[in-house]
Amino acid sequence: TREDLGYDMAMAEFLEQCNSTIKPSSVKRYKVSARAIHPHFTGRKLADITKADILHALDKRKREVTGSAVNRDRALLSAMFTFACDRAYVEFNPVLAVKKHRENEARTRNLTEWEYSTIHAACGKLLADMVAFDVETGLRVSELVFLKWSEVDLKKMEATPTETKSGKARQVPLSDKSLAI
């Protein structure tokens, strides 16, 4: 282990390594979390950071943000400590002993007929078709915008967008209305 290695240096090295190994959107999220938790650990030796220190920092963060945001901060710390363990900067990852915060249930809300009609009527033909297709399929905006004809199988009545949030193709059934569009 490198007992003298500081948190700041370890985090900087970890984030630098992330630039070439994970998606840019994940790096961006890590940087947001890194800025948020920086005041809690800056100037400290990495080996001196304990479970209690991490709990204290995350509990303070919980007063400012949602449980899911705190869990993303926790994920960053855990990934950074795993990185440090792999390089023998520390002997163990103290974040593994810290439980995740409870997250709120996802909010699901459907448009009312009036809301849908109002939005649909305000759109030009192309956008109106996109809105109707999106409502029928439930595609994410990026999946809808980047959907290619080669990813649509009219015989099987399904679309297989490849530009997805997870980066993995997924199959989406197409209704008669979406096929007509």
PDB file of C-alpha atoms in Angstrom:
ATOM      1  CA  THR A   1       0.000   0.000   0.000  1.00  0.00           C
ATOM      2  CA  ARG A   2       0.981   3.610  -0.377  1.00  0.00           C
ATOM      3  CA  GLU A   3       0.082   4.988   3.028  1.00  0.00           C
ATOM      4  CA  ASP A   4       0.900   8.569   2.031  1.00  0.00           C
ATOM      5  CA  LEU A   5      -1.296   8.756  -1.078  1.00  0.00           C
ATOM      6  CA  GLY A   6      -3.886  11.503  -0.760  1.00  0.00           C
ATOM      7  CA  TYR A   7      -7.549  11.339  -1.656  1.00  0.00           C
ATOM      8  CA  ASP A   8      -7.160  14.205  -4.126  1.00  0.00           C
ATOM      9  CA  MET A   9      -4.415  12.454  -6.073  1.00  0.00           C
ATOM     10  CA  ALA A  10      -6.244   9.117  -6.093  1.00  0.00           C
ATOM     11  CA  MET A  11      -9.509  10.708  -7.283  1.00  0.00           C
ATOM     12  CA  ALA A  12      -7.713  12.668 -10.024  1.00  0.00           C
ATOM     13  CA  GLU A  13      -5.946   9.499 -11.231  1.00  0.00           C
ATOM     14  CA  PHE A  14      -9.221   7.543 -11.126  1.00  0.00           C
ATOM     15  CA  LEU A  15     -11.148  10.182 -13.108  1.00  0.00           C
ATOM     16  CA  GLU A  16      -8.333  10.401 -15.656  1.00  0.00           C
ATOM     17  CA  GLN A  17      -8.459   6.627 -16.142  1.00  0.00           C
ATOM     18  CA  CYS A  18     -12.257   6.788 -16.531  1.00  0.00           C
ATOM     19  CA  ASN A  19     -11.936   9.077 -19.555  1.00  0.00           C
ATOM     20  CA  SER A  20     -10.703   6.141 -21.622  1.00  0.00           C
ATOM     21  CA  THR A  21     -12.703   3.287 -20.084  1.00  0.00           C
ATOM     22  CA  ILE A  22     -16.310   4.392 -19.533  1.00  0.00           C
ATOM     23  CA  LYS A  23     -18.977   6.319 -21.430  1.00  0.00           C
ATOM     24  CA  PRO A  24     -18.639  10.119 -21.499  1.00  0.00           C
ATOM     25  CA  SER A  25     -22.032  10.503 -19.788  1.00  0.00           C
ATOM     26  CA  SER A  26     -20.820   8.329 -16.894  1.00  0.00           C
ATOM     27  CA  VAL A  27     -17.599  10.348 -16.627  1.00  0.00           C
ATOM     28  CA  LYS A  28     -19.690  13.522 -16.521  1.00  0.00           C
ATOM     29  CA  ARG A  29     -21.827  12.093 -13.703  1.00  0.00           C
ATOM     30  CA  TYR A  30     -18.702  10.985 -11.795  1.00  0.00           C
ATOM     31  CA  LYS A  31     -17.308  14.518 -12.047  1.00  0.00           C
ATOM     32  CA  VAL A  32     -20.538  15.990 -10.641  1.00  0.00           C
ATOM     33  CA  SER A  33     -20.321  13.608  -7.673  1.00  0.00           C
ATOM     34  CA  ALA A  34     -16.586  14.247  -7.268  1.00  0.00           C
ATOM     35  CA  ARG A  35     -17.206  18.015  -6.949  1.00  0.00           C
ATOM     36  CA  ALA A  36     -20.004  17.415  -4.449  1.00  0.00           C
ATOM     37  CA  ILE A  37     -18.024  15.159  -2.109  1.00  0.00           C
ATOM     38  CA  HIS A  38     -14.677  16.900  -2.563  1.00  0.00           C
ATOM     39  CA  PRO A  39     -15.010  19.119   0.558  1.00  0.00           C
ATOM     40  CA  HIS A  40     -15.519  16.066   2.764  1.00  0.00           C
ATOM     41  CA  PHE A  41     -12.266  14.318   1.821  1.00  0.00           C
ATOM     42  CA  THR A  42      -9.859  16.833   0.298  1.00  0.00           C
ATOM     43  CA  GLY A  43      -6.452  16.942   1.944  1.00  0.00           C
ATOM     44  CA  ARG A  44      -6.968  13.557   3.611  1.00  0.00           C
ATOM     45  CA  LYS A  45      -4.813  10.466   3.173  1.00  0.00           C
ATOM     46  CA  LEU A  46      -6.735   7.814   1.291  1.00  0.00           C
ATOM     47  CA  ALA A  47      -5.821   5.113   3.800  1.00  0.00           C
ATOM     48  CA  ASP A  48      -7.200   7.231   6.683  1.00  0.00           C
ATOM     49  CA  ILE A  49     -10.733   7.454   5.247  1.00  0.00           C
ATOM     50  CA  THR A  50     -13.053   5.147   7.167  1.00  0.00           C
ATOM     51  CA  LYS A  51     -16.592   3.849   6.856  1.00  0.00           C
ATOM     52  CA  ALA A  52     -17.624   6.412   9.489  1.00  0.00           C
ATOM     53  CA  ASP A  53     -16.128   9.249   7.393  1.00  0.00           C
ATOM     54  CA  ILE A  54     -18.014   8.063   4.327  1.00  0.00           C
ATOM     55  CA  LEU A  55     -21.280   7.693   6.258  1.00  0.00           C
ATOM     56  CA  HIS A  56     -20.855  11.207   7.656  1.00  0.00           C
ATOM     57  CA  ALA A  57     -20.222  12.703   4.198  1.00  0.00           C
ATOM     58  CA  LEU A  58     -23.130  10.872   2.568  1.00  0.00           C
ATOM     59  CA  ASP A  59     -25.491  11.766   5.414  1.00  0.00           C
ATOM     60  CA  LYS A  60     -24.594  15.444   4.966  1.00  0.00           C
ATOM     61  CA  ARG A  61     -25.214  15.104   1.227  1.00  0.00           C
ATOM     62  CA  LYS A  62     -28.601  13.505   1.927  1.00  0.00           C
ATOM     63  CA  ARG A  63     -29.723  16.781   3.501  1.00  0.00           C
ATOM     64  CA  GLU A  64     -29.035  18.525   0.170  1.00  0.00           C
ATOM     65  CA  VAL A  65     -30.088  16.019  -2.505  1.00  0.00           C
ATOM     66  CA  THR A  66     -32.205  12.914  -3.151  1.00  0.00           C
ATOM     67  CA  GLY A  67     -31.311   9.378  -2.123  1.00  0.00           C
ATOM     68  CA  SER A  68     -30.543   8.459  -5.719  1.00  0.00           C
ATOM     69  CA  ALA A  69     -28.035  11.335  -6.018  1.00  0.00           C
ATOM     70  CA  VAL A  70     -26.371  10.196  -2.778  1.00  0.00           C
ATOM     71  CA  ASN A  71     -26.216   6.655  -4.176  1.00  0.00           C
ATOM     72  CA  ARG A  72     -24.427   7.973  -7.262  1.00  0.00           C
ATOM     73  CA  ASP A  73     -21.924   9.732  -4.991  1.00  0.00           C
ATOM     74  CA  ARG A  74     -21.501   6.447  -3.099  1.00  0.00           C
ATOM     75  CA  ALA A  75     -20.984   4.609  -6.406  1.00  0.00           C
ATOM     76  CA  LEU A  76     -18.219   7.036  -7.372  1.00  0.00           C
ATOM     77  CA  LEU A  77     -16.455   6.567  -4.034  1.00  0.00           C
ATOM     78  CA  SER A  78     -16.776   2.805  -4.280  1.00  0.00           C
ATOM     79  CA  ALA A  79     -15.399   2.731  -7.828  1.00  0.00           C
ATOM     80  CA  MET A  80     -12.513   4.999  -6.837  1.00  0.00           C
ATOM     81  CA  PHE A  81     -11.645   2.841  -3.805  1.00  0.00           C
ATOM     82  CA  THR A  82     -11.854  -0.322  -5.930  1.00  0.00           C
ATOM     83  CA  PHE A  83      -9.472   1.358  -8.378  1.00  0.00           C
ATOM     84  CA  ALA A  84      -7.164   2.198  -5.444  1.00  0.00           C
ATOM     85  CA  CYS A  85      -7.333  -1.399  -4.147  1.00  0.00           C
ATOM     86  CA  ASP A  86      -6.425  -2.748  -7.596  1.00  0.00           C
ATOM     87  CA  ARG A  87      -3.309  -0.578  -7.540  1.00  0.00           C
ATOM     88  CA  ALA A  88      -2.474  -1.458  -3.910  1.00  0.00           C
ATOM     89  CA  TYR A  89      -2.957   2.146  -2.758  1.00  0.00           C
ATOM     90  CA  VAL A  90      -5.256   0.831  -0.003  1.00  0.00           C
ATOM     91  CA  GLU A  91      -5.967  -2.650   1.315  1.00  0.00           C
ATOM     92  CA  PHE A  92      -9.773  -2.589   1.234  1.00  0.00           C
ATOM     93  CA  ASN A  93     -12.752  -0.606   0.010  1.00  0.00           C
ATOM     94  CA  PRO A  94     -14.538   0.944   3.027  1.00  0.00           C
ATOM     95  CA  VAL A  95     -17.521   1.943   0.878  1.00  0.00           C
ATOM     96  CA  LEU A  96     -18.566  -1.706   0.568  1.00  0.00           C
ATOM     97  CA  ALA A  97     -19.657  -1.562   4.230  1.00  0.00           C
ATOM     98  CA  VAL A  98     -21.906   1.456   3.566  1.00  0.00           C
ATOM     99  CA  LYS A  99     -25.510   0.684   2.617  1.00  0.00           C
ATOM    100  CA  LYS A 100     -27.238   2.477  -0.203  1.00  0.00           C
ATOM    101  CA  HIS A 101     -29.794   5.147   0.629  1.00  0.00           C
ATOM    102  CA  ARG A 102     -33.449   4.472  -0.017  1.00  0.00           C
ATOM    103  CA  GLU A 103     -34.574   5.895  -3.327  1.00  0.00           C
ATOM    104  CA  ASN A 104     -38.007   7.250  -4.132  1.00  0.00           C
ATOM    105  CA  GLU A 105     -40.209   5.193  -6.384  1.00  0.00           C
ATOM    106  CA  ALA A 106     -40.076   6.278 -10.001  1.00  0.00           C
ATOM    107  CA  ARG A 107     -42.889   8.592 -10.977  1.00  0.00           C
ATOM    108  CA  THR A 108     -45.052   7.335 -13.787  1.00  0.00           C
ATOM    109  CA  ARG A 109     -47.558   9.691 -15.297  1.00  0.00           C
ATOM    110  CA  ASN A 110     -49.482   9.361 -18.512  1.00  0.00           C
ATOM    111  CA  LEU A 111     -50.751  12.264 -20.553  1.00  0.00           C
ATOM    112  CA  THR A 112     -54.449  12.932 -20.372  1.00  0.00           C
ATOM    113  CA  GLU A 113     -56.385  12.827 -23.654  1.00  0.00           C
ATOM    114  CA  TRP A 114     -56.655  16.626 -23.540  1.00  0.00           C
ATOM    115  CA  GLU A 115     -52.877  17.071 -22.960  1.00  0.00           C
ATOM    116  CA  TYR A 116     -52.042  14.671 -25.782  1.00  0.00           C
ATOM    117  CA  SER A 117     -54.509  16.316 -28.176  1.00  0.00           C
ATOM    118  CA  THR A 118     -53.190  19.779 -27.325  1.00  0.00           C
ATOM    119  CA  ILE A 119     -49.556  18.784 -27.859  1.00  0.00           C
ATOM    120  CA  HIS A 120     -50.334  16.813 -31.021  1.00  0.00           C
ATOM    121  CA  ALA A 121     -52.345  19.678 -32.524  1.00  0.00           C
ATOM    122  CA  ALA A 122     -49.530  22.174 -31.853  1.00  0.00           C
ATOM    123  CA  CYS A 123     -47.002  20.096 -33.830  1.00  0.00           C
ATOM    124  CA  GLY A 124     -46.254  20.100 -37.527  1.00  0.00           C
ATOM    125  CA  LYS A 125     -46.877  16.846 -39.463  1.00  0.00           C
ATOM    126  CA  LEU A 126     -43.433  15.281 -38.889  1.00  0.00           C
ATOM    127  CA  LEU A 127     -43.265  16.160 -35.200  1.00  0.00           C
ATOM    128  CA  ALA A 128     -46.897  15.098 -34.696  1.00  0.00           C
ATOM    129  CA  ASP A 129     -46.037  11.694 -36.178  1.00  0.00           C
ATOM    130  CA  MET A 130     -42.990  11.442 -33.925  1.00  0.00           C
ATOM    131  CA  VAL A 131     -45.078  12.284 -30.844  1.00  0.00           C
ATOM    132  CA  ALA A 132     -47.742   9.734 -31.778  1.00  0.00           C
ATOM    133  CA  PHE A 133     -45.114   7.050 -32.524  1.00  0.00           C
ATOM    134  CA  ASP A 134     -43.366   7.778 -29.229  1.00  0.00           C
ATOM    135  CA  VAL A 135     -46.600   7.545 -27.235  1.00  0.00           C
ATOM    136  CA  GLU A 136     -47.380   4.210 -28.924  1.00  0.00           C
ATOM    137  CA  THR A 137     -43.926   2.661 -28.407  1.00  0.00           C
ATOM    138  CA  GLY A 138     -42.639   4.239 -25.202  1.00  0.00           C
ATOM    139  CA  LEU A 139     -39.201   4.816 -26.754  1.00  0.00           C
ATOM    140  CA  ARG A 140     -36.824   7.226 -25.067  1.00  0.00           C
ATOM    141  CA  VAL A 141     -36.277  10.450 -27.012  1.00  0.00           C
ATOM    142  CA  SER A 142     -32.747   9.425 -28.040  1.00  0.00           C
ATOM    143  CA  GLU A 143     -34.006   5.997 -29.164  1.00  0.00           C
ATOM    144  CA  LEU A 144     -36.727   7.635 -31.244  1.00  0.00           C
ATOM    145  CA  VAL A 145     -34.472  10.246 -32.838  1.00  0.00           C
ATOM    146  CA  PHE A 146     -31.696   7.774 -33.705  1.00  0.00           C
ATOM    147  CA  LEU A 147     -33.958   4.892 -34.799  1.00  0.00           C
ATOM    148  CA  LYS A 148     -32.963   3.642 -38.274  1.00  0.00           C
ATOM    149  CA  TRP A 149     -35.151   1.882 -40.829  1.00  0.00           C
ATOM    150  CA  SER A 150     -32.771  -1.078 -40.603  1.00  0.00           C
ATOM    151  CA  GLU A 151     -33.840  -1.427 -36.948  1.00  0.00           C
ATOM    152  CA  VAL A 152     -37.547  -1.715 -37.824  1.00  0.00           C
ATOM    153  CA  ASP A 153     -38.981  -5.118 -38.776  1.00  0.00           C
ATOM    154  CA  LEU A 154     -42.473  -4.636 -40.181  1.00  0.00           C
ATOM    155  CA  LYS A 155     -43.098  -8.392 -40.504  1.00  0.00           C
ATOM    156  CA  LYS A 156     -42.235  -9.117 -36.862  1.00  0.00           C
ATOM    157  CA  MET A 157     -43.945  -5.871 -35.823  1.00  0.00           C
ATOM    158  CA  GLU A 158     -41.002  -4.735 -33.713  1.00  0.00           C
ATOM    159  CA  ALA A 159     -38.253  -2.149 -33.579  1.00  0.00           C
ATOM    160  CA  THR A 160     -34.795  -2.892 -32.222  1.00  0.00           C
ATOM    161  CA  PRO A 161     -33.151   0.436 -31.370  1.00  0.00           C
ATOM    162  CA  THR A 162     -29.397   0.174 -30.847  1.00  0.00           C
ATOM    163  CA  GLU A 163     -28.831   3.709 -29.549  1.00  0.00           C
ATOM    164  CA  THR A 164     -30.130   2.919 -26.066  1.00  0.00           C
ATOM    165  CA  LYS A 165     -29.362   4.177 -22.573  1.00  0.00           C
ATOM    166  CA  SER A 166     -27.583   0.918 -21.708  1.00  0.00           C
ATOM    167  CA  GLY A 167     -25.799   0.717 -25.055  1.00  0.00           C
ATOM    168  CA  LYS A 168     -27.499  -2.639 -25.752  1.00  0.00           C
ATOM    169  CA  ALA A 169     -30.147  -3.167 -28.407  1.00  0.00           C
ATOM    170  CA  ARG A 170     -33.645  -3.871 -27.111  1.00  0.00           C
ATOM    171  CA  GLN A 171     -36.787  -5.104 -28.797  1.00  0.00           C
ATOM    172  CA  VAL A 172     -39.879  -2.898 -28.768  1.00  0.00           C
ATOM    173  CA  PRO A 173     -43.219  -4.226 -30.050  1.00  0.00           C
ATOM    174  CA  LEU A 174     -44.989  -2.072 -32.618  1.00  0.00           C
ATOM    175  CA  SER A 175     -48.762  -1.586 -32.445  1.00  0.00           C
ATOM    176  CA  ASP A 176     -50.938  -1.281 -35.519  1.00  0.00           C
ATOM    177  CA  LYS A 177     -51.063   2.493 -34.970  1.00  0.00           C
ATOM    178  CA  SER A 178     -47.258   2.790 -34.737  1.00  0.00           C
ATOM    179  CA  LEU A 179     -46.910   0.662 -37.893  1.00  0.00           C
ATOM    180  CA  ALA A 180     -49.316   2.975 -39.707  1.00  0.00           C
ATOM    181  CA  ILE A 181     -47.243   5.986 -38.684  1.00  0.00           C
TER     182      ILE A 181
END
